[in-house]
Coordinates of C-alpha atoms in Angstrom, one line a residue:
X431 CA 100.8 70.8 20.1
X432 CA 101.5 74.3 19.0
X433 CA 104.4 76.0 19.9
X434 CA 104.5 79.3 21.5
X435 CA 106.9 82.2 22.3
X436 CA 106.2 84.5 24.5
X437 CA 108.2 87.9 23.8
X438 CA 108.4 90.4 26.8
X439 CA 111.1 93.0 28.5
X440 CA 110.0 92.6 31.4
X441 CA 111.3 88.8 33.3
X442 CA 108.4 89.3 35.8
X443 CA 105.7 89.3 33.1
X444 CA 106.9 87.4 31.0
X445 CA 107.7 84.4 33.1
X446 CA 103.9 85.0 34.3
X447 CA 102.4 85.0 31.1
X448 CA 104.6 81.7 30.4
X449 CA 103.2 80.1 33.4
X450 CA 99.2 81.3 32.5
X451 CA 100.0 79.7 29.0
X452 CA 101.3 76.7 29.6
X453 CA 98.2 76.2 32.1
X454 CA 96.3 75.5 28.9
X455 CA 96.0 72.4 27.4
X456 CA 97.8 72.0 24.0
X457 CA 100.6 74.4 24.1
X458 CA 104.1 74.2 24.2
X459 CA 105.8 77.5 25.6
X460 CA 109.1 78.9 25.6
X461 CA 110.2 82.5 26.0
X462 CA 112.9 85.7 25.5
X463 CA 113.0 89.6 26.0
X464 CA 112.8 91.4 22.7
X465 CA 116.4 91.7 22.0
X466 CA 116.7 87.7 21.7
X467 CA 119.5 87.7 24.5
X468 CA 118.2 85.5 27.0
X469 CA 115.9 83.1 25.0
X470 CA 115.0 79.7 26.4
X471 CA 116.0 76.6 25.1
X472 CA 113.4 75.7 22.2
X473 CA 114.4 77.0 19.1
X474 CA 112.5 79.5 16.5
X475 CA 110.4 79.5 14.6
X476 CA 107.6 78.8 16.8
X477 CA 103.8 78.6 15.7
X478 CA 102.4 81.6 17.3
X479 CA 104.5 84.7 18.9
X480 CA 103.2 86.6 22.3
X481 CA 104.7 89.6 21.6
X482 CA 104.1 92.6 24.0
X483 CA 103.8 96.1 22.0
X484 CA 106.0 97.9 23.9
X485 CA 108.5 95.5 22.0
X486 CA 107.7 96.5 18.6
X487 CA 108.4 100.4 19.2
X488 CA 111.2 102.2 17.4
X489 CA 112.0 104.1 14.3
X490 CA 108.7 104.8 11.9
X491 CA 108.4 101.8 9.8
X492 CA 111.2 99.8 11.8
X493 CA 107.9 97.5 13.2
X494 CA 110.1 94.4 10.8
X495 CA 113.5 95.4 12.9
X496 CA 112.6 93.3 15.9
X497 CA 114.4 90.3 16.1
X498 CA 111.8 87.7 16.6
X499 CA 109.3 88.9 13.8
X500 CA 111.4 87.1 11.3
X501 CA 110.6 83.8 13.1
X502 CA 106.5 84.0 13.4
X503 CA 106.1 86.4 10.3
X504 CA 102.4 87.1 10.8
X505 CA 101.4 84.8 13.2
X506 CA 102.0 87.0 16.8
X507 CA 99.6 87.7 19.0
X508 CA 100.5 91.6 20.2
X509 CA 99.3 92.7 23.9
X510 CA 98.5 96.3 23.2
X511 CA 96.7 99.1 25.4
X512 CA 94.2 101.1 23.5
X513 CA 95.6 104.4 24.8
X514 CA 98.7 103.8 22.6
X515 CA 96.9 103.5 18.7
X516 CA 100.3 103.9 17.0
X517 CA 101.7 100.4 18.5
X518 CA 98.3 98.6 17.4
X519 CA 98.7 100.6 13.7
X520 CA 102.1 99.2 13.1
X521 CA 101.3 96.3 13.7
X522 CA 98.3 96.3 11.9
X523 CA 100.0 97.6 8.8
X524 CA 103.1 94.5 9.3
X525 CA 100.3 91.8 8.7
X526 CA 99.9 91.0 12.7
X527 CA 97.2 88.3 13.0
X528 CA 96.2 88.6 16.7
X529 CA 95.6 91.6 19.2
X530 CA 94.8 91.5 22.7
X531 CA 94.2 94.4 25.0
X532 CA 96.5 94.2 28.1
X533 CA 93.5 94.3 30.3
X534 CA 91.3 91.3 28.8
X535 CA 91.1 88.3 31.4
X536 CA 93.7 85.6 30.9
X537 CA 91.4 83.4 28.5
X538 CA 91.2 86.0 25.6
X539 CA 94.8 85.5 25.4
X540 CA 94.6 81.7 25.2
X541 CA 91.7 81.8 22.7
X542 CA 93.9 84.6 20.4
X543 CA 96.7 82.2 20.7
X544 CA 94.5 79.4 19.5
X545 CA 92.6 81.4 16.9
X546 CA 96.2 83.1 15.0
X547 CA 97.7 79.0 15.1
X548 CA 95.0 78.4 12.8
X549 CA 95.8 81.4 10.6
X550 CA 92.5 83.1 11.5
X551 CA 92.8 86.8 12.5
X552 CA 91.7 87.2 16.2
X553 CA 90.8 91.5 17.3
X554 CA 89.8 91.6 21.0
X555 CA 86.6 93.7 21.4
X556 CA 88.2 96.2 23.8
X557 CA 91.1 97.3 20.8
X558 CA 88.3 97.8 17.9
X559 CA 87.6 101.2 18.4
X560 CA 91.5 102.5 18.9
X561 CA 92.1 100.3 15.9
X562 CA 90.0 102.6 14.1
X563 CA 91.4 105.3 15.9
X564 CA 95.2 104.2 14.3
X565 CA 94.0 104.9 11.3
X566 CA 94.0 108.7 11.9
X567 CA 97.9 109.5 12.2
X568 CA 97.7 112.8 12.7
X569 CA 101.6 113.7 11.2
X570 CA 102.5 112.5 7.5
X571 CA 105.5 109.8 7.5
X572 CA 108.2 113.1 6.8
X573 CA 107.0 114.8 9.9
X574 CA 106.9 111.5 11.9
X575 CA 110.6 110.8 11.1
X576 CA 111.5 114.6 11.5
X577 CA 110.0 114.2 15.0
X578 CA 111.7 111.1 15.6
X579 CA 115.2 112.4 15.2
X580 CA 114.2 115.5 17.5
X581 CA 113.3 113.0 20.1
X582 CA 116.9 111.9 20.2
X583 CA 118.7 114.9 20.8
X584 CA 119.1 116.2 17.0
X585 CA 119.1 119.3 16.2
X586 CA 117.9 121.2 13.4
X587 CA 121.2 120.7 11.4
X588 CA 121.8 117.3 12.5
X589 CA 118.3 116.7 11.2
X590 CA 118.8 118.2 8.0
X591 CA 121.6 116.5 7.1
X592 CA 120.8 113.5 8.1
X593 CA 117.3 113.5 6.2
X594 CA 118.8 115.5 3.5
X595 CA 116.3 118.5 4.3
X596 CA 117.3 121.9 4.4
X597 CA 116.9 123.9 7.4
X598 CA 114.3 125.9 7.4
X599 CA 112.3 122.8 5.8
X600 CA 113.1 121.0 9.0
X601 CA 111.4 124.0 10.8
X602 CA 108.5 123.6 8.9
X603 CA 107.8 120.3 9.7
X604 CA 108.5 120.1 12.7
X605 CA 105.8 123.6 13.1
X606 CA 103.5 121.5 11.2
X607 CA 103.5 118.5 13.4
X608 CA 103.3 120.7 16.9
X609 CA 100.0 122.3 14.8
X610 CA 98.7 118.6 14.4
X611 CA 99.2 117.2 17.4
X612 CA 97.9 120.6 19.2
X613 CA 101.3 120.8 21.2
X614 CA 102.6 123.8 22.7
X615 CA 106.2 123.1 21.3
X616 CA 108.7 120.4 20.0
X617 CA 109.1 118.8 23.8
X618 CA 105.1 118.6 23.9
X619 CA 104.8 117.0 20.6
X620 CA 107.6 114.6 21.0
X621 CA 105.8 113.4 24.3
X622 CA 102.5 113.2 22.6
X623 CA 103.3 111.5 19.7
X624 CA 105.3 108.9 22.1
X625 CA 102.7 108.4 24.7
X626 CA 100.1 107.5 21.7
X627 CA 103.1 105.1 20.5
X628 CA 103.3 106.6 17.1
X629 CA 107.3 106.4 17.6

């Protein structure tokens, strides 16, 4: 029997991706939203983690942050959409074993789940090419955190002190990554950057 956890925000989705797994023969399914609040009765660590990608989004390099990726370590299956490269790169980079696109029919997610248990690395066919596409972060990691801490209100001084940066150094990056992203300005990048899932 191999124990699953499904790992979702949203109760509606979650509760019906419960319902598609336990369908399958062979696997033992429980379930909680990414903050670990409302988790169900079996205990961690399970054998394989569903783990949508919304719910590993956050800080730059804060993929390790979310609660439940203590309990599978490698072994999570992430439901990613291609349009969003920086979720599947974070994962990628934190040693994620399994990746399904959001869009493949119910069975590819069974068959990932059955493939990652074994310790085998499962890549749905639909993900390859943005995979490959993750690999081409177009801002440096200074840049990315620099427009991270725009993106929640900072301003220039806030951001310099707390990334111990002078001013005008702030400027510059933050020039640099509206250059990279082709952005009009610090709103457009911030919204690009997010809507690939970099951040």
């Amino acid at each position: 029997m191999v124990r699953v956890l499904v790992v979702h925000d949203a109760t509606l989705l979650r509760s019906a991706l419960v319902q598609l797994l336990r369908s399958a023969d062979g696997l033992e399914v429980s379930s909680m939203s990414s903050r670990g609040d409302d988790m169900d009765d079996n205990d961690l660590p399970a054998d394989v983690c569903v783990v949508d990608g919304d719910c590993l989004e956050g800080p730059p390099g804060e993929v390790d942050q979310v609660p439940v990726w203590g309990g599978c370590g490698a072994r999570l299956v992430v439901l990613a959409a291609p349009e969003r490269p920086g979720v599947l790169r974070r994962a990628f980079d934190a040693g994620v074993l399994g990746f399904v696109d959001k869009d493949a029919p119910s069975q590819r997610l069974i068959a990932a789940v059955h493939t990652v248990a074994k310790g085998e690395r499962f890549l749905d066919e639909r993900l390859t090419v943005a995979l490959l596409r993750a690999s081409e972060m177009p801002l440096t990691a200074r840049e990315l955190s620099v427009l991270f801490q725009a993106s929640q209100g900072a301003s220039v001084a806030e951001i310099a002190a707390c990334l111990h940066l002078s001013r005008g150094t702030v400027r510059n990056y933050i020039a640099s990554a509206i250059r990279r992203v082709g952005a009009r300005n610090r709103v457009d990048a911030i919204r690009i950057v997010q809507g690939a899932g970099w951040m």
